[in-house]
PDB file of C-alpha atoms and ligand atoms in Angstrom:
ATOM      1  CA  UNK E   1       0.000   0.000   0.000  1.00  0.00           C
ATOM      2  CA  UNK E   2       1.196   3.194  -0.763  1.00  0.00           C
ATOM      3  CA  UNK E   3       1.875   5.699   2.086  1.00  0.00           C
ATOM      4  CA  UNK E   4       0.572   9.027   1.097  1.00  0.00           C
ATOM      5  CA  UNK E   5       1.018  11.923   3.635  1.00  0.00           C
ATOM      6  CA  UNK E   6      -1.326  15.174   3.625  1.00  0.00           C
ATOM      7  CA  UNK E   7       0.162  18.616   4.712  1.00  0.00           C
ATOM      8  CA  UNK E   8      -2.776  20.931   5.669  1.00  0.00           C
ATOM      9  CA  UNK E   9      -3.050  24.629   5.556  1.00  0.00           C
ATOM     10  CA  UNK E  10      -3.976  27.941   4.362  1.00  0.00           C
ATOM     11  CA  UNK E  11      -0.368  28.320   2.808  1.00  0.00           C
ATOM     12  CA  UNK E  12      -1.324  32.211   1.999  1.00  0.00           C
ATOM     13  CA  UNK E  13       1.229  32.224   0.761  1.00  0.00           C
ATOM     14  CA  UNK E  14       4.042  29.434   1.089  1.00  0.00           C
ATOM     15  CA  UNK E  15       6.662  30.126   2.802  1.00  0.00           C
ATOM     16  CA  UNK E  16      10.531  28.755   3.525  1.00  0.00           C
ATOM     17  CA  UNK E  17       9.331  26.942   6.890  1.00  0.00           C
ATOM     18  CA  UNK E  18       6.086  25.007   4.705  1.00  0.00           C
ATOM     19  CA  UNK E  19       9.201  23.774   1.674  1.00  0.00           C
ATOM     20  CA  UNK E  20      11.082  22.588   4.393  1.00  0.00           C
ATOM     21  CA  UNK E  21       8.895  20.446   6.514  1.00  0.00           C
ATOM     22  CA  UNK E  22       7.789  19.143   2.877  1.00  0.00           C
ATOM     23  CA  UNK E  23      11.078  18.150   1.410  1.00  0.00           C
ATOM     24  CA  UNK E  24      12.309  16.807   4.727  1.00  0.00           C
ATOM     25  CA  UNK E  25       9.054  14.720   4.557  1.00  0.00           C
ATOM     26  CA  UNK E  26       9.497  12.713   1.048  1.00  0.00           C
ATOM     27  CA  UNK E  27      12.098   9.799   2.786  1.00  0.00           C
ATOM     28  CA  UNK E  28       9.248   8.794   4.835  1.00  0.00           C
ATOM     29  CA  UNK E  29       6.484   8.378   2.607  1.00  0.00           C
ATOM     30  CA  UNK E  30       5.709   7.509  -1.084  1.00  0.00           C
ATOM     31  CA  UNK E  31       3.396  10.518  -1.636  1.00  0.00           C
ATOM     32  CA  UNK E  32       3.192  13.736  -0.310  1.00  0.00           C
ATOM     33  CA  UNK E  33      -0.097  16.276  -1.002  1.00  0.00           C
ATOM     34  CA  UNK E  34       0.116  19.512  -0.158  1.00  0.00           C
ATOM     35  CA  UNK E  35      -3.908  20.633   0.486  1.00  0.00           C
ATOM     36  CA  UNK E  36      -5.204  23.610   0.483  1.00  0.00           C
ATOM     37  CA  UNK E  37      -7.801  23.980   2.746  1.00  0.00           C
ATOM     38  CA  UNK E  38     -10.394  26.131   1.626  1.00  0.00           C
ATOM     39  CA  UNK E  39     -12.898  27.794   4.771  1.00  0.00           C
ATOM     40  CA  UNK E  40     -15.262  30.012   3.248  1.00  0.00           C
ATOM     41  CA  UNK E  41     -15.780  32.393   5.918  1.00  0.00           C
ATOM     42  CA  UNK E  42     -12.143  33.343   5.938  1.00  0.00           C
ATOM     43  CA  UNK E  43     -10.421  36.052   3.745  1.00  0.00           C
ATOM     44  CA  UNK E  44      -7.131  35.225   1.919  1.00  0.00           C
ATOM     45  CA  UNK E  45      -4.430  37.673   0.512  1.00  0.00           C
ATOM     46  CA  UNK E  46      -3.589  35.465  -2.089  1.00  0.00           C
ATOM     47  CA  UNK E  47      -6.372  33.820  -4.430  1.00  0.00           C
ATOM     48  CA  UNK E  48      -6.376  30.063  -4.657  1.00  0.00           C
ATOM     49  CA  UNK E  49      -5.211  29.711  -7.809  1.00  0.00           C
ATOM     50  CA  UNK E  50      -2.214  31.626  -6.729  1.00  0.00           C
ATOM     51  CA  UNK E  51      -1.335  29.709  -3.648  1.00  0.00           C
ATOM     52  CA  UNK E  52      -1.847  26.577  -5.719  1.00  0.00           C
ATOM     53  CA  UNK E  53       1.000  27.856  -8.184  1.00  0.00           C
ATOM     54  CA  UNK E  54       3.095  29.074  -5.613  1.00  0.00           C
ATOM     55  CA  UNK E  55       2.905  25.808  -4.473  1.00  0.00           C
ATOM     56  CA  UNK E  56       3.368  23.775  -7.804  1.00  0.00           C
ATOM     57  CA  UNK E  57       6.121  25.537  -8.553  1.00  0.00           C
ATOM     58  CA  UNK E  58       7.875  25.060  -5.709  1.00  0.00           C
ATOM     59  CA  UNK E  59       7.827  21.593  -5.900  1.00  0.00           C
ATOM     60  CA  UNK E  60       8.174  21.198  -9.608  1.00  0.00           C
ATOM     61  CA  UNK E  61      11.108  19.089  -9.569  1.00  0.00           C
ATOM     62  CA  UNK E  62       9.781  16.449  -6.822  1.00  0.00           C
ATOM     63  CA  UNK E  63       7.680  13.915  -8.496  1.00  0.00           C
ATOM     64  CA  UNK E  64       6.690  12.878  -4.880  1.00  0.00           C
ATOM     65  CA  UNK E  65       4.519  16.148  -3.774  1.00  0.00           C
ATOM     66  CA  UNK E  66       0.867  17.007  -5.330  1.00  0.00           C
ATOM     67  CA  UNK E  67      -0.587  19.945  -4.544  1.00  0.00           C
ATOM     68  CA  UNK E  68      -4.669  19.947  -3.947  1.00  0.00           C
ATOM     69  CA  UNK E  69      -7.399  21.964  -2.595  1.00  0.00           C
ATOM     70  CA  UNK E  70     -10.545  20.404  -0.631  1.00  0.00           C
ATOM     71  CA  UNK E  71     -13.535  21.518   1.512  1.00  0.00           C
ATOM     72  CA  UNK E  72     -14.226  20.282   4.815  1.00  0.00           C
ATOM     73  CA  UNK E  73     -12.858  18.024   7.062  1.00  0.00           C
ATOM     74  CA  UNK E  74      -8.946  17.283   6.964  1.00  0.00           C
ATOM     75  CA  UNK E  75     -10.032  13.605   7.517  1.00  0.00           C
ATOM     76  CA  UNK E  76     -12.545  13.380   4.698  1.00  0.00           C
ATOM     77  CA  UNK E  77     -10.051  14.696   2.462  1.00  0.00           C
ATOM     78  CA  UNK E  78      -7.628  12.236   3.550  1.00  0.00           C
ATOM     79  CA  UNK E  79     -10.061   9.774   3.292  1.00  0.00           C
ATOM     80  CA  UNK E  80     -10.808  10.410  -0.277  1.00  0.00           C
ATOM     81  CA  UNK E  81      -7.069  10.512  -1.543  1.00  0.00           C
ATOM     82  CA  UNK E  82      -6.609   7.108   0.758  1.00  0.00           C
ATOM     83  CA  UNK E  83      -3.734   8.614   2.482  1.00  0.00           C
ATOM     84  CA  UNK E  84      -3.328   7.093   6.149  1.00  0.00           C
ATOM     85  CA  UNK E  85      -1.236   9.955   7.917  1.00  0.00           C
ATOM     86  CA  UNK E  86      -1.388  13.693   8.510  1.00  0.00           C
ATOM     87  CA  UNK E  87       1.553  16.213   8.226  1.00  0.00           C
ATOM     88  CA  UNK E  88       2.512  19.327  10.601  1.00  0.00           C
ATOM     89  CA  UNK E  89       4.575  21.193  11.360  1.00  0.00           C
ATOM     90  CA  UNK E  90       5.483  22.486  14.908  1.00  0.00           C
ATOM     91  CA  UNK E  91       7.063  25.853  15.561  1.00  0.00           C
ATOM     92  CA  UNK E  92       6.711  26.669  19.197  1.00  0.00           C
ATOM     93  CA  UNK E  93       4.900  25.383  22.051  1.00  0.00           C
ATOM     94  CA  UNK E  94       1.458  27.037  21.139  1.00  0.00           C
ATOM     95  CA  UNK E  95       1.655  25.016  18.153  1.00  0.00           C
ATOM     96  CA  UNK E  96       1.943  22.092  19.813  1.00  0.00           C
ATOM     97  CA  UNK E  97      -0.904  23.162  22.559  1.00  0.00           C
ATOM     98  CA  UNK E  98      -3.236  24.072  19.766  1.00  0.00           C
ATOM     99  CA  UNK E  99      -2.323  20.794  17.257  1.00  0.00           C
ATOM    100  CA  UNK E 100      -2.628  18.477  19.726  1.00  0.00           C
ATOM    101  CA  UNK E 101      -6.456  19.252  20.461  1.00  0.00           C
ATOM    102  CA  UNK E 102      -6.780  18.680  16.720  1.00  0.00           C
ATOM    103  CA  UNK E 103      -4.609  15.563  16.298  1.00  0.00           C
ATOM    104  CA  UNK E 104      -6.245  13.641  18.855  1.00  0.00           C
ATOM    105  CA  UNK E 105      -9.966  14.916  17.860  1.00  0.00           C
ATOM    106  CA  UNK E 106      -9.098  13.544  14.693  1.00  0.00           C
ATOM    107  CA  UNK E 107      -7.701   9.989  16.066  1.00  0.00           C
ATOM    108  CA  UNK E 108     -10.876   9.821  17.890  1.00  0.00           C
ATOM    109  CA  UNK E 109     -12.890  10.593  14.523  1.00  0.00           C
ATOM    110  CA  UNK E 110     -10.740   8.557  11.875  1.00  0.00           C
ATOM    111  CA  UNK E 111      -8.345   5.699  13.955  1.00  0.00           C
ATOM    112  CA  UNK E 112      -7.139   4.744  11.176  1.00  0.00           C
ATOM    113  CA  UNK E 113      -5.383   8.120  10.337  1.00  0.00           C
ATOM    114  CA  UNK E 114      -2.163   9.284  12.044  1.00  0.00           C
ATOM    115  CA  UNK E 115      -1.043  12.751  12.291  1.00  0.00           C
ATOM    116  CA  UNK E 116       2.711  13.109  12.011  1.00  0.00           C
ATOM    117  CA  UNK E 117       4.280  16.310  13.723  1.00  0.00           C
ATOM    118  CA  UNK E 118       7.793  17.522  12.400  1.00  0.00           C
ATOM    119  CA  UNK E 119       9.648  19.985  14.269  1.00  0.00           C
ATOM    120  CA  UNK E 120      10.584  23.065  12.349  1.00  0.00           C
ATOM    121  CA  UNK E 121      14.308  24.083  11.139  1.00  0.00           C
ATOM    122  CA  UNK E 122      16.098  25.959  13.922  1.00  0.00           C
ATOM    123  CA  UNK E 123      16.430  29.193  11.529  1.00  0.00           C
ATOM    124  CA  UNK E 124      13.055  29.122  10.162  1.00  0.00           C
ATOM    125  CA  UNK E 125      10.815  28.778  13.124  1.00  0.00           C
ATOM    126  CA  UNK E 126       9.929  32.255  13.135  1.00  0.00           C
ATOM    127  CA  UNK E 127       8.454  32.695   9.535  1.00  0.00           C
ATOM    128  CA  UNK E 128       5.064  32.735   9.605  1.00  0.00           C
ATOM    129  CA  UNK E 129       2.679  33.425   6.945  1.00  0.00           C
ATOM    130  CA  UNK E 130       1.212  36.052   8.886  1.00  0.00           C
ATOM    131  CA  UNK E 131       3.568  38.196   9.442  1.00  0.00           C
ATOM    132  CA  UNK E 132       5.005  38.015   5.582  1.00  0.00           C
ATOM    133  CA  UNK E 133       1.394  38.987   4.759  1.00  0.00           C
ATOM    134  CA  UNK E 134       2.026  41.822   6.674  1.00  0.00           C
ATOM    135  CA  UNK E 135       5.095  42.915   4.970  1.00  0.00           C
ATOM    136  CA  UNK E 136       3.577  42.862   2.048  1.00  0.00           C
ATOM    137  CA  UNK E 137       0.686  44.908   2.632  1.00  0.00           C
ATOM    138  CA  UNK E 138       2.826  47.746   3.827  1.00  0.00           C
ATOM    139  CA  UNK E 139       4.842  47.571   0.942  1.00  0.00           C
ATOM    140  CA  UNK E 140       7.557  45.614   1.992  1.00  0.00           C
ATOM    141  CA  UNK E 141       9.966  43.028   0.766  1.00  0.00           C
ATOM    142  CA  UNK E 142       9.175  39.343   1.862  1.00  0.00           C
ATOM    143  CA  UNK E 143      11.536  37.577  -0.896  1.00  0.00           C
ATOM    144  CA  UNK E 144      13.561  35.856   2.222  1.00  0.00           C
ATOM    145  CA  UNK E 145      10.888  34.698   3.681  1.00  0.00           C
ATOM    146  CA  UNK E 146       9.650  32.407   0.453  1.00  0.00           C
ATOM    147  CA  UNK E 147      10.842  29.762  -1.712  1.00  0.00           C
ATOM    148  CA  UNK E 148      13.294  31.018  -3.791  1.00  0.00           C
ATOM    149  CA  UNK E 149      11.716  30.570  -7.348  1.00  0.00           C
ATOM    150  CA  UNK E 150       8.493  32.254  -6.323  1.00  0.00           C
ATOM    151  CA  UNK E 151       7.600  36.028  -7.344  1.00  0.00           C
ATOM    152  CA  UNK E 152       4.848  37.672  -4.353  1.00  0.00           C
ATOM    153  CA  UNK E 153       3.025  39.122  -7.261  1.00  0.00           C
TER     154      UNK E 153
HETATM  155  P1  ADP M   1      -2.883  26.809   9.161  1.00  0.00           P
HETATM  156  O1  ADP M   1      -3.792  27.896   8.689  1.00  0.00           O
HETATM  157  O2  ADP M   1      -3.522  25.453   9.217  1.00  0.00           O
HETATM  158  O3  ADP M   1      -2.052  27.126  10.386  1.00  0.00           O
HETATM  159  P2  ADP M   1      -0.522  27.282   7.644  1.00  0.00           P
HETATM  160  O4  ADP M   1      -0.500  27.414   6.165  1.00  0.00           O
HETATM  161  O5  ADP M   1      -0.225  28.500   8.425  1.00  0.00           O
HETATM  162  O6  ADP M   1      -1.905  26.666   7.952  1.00  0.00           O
HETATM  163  O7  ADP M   1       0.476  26.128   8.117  1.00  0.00           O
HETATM  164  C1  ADP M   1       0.383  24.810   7.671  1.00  0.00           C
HETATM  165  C2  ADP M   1       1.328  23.936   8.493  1.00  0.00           C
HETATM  166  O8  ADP M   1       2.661  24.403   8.341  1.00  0.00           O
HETATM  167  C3  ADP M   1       1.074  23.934   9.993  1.00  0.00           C
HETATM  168  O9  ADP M   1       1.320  22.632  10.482  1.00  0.00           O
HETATM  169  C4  ADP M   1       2.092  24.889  10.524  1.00  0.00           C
HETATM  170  O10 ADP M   1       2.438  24.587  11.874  1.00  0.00           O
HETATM  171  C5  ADP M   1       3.250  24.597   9.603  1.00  0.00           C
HETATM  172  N1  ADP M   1       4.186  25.727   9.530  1.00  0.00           N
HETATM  173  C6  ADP M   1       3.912  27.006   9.256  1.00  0.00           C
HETATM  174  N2  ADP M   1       5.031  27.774   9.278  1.00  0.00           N
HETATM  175  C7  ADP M   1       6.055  26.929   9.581  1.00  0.00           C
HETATM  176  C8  ADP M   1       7.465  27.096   9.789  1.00  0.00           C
HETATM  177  N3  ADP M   1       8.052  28.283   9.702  1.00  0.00           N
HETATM  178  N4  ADP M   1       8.191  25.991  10.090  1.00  0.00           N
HETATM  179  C9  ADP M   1       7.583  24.785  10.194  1.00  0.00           C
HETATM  180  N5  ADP M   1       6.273  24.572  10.029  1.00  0.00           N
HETATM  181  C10 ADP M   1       5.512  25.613   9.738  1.00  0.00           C
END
């Protein structure tokens, strides 16, 4: 059976801390799908279509990683694809506070599912999405902050 791993998020945009809990990923499993997860009562900076080619392009050279958007449950999604394990990625200890209420809501909901935590790089823990939204809307450079082929435009 294949092992295919889904990496939630908003990913508005994609930054250097999302690529690297990705690529570090691949070893462990034979698929990797990065999903967008779409919550309609929430406003984006970046359209859908634009996260989704930050996102393939990011990863065009890894045969391995898929990018996809769904609706709804994390679990259903998973469900649907037929991949058996969750990705995350832990920053800080709020992350872990606030995934673990998730991760074990979702055990309870879908046993057969697994989510996997991966603890971020030392020098990229504090890039968040957030905050290079922020830059941006004042006008700021956030090229650091991203993979390096993509163009905030
Ligand atoms: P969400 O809206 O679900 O928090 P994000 O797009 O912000 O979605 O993040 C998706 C996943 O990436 C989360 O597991 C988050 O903890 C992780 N993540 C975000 N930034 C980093 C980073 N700098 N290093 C490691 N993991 C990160």
């Amino acid at each position: 059976m294949k092992r295919i791993a889904v990496f939630p998020g908003s990913f508005d945009p994609i930054t250097k801390g999302h690529e690297d809990i990705v690529k570090r990923s691949v070893p462990l499993f034979d698929q990797v799908v990065v999903a967008i997860g779409i919550n309609s009562s929430k406003n984006y900076f970046f359209s859908l279509e634009k996260r989704m080619e930050f996102i393939r392009k990011t990863f065009e050279n890894e045969p391995r990683i898929q990018v996809e958007s769904y609706s709804g449950l994390t679990i259903e999604f998973c469900k649907s694809i037929g991949a058996q394990f969750i990705l995350r990625g832990l920053r800080t200890s709020a992350d872990f506070e606030f995934e673990r209420g998730i991760a074990q809501m979702n055990k309870a909901m879908a046993t057969g599912i697994e989510t996997v935590f991966m603890l971020t790089a030392p020098g990229l823990s504090a890039i968040n999405s957030t905050i290079v939204r922020d830059i941006l809307r004042y006008g700021g450079d956030a090229a650091q902050f991203v993979p390096d082929c993509i163009e905030l435009k």
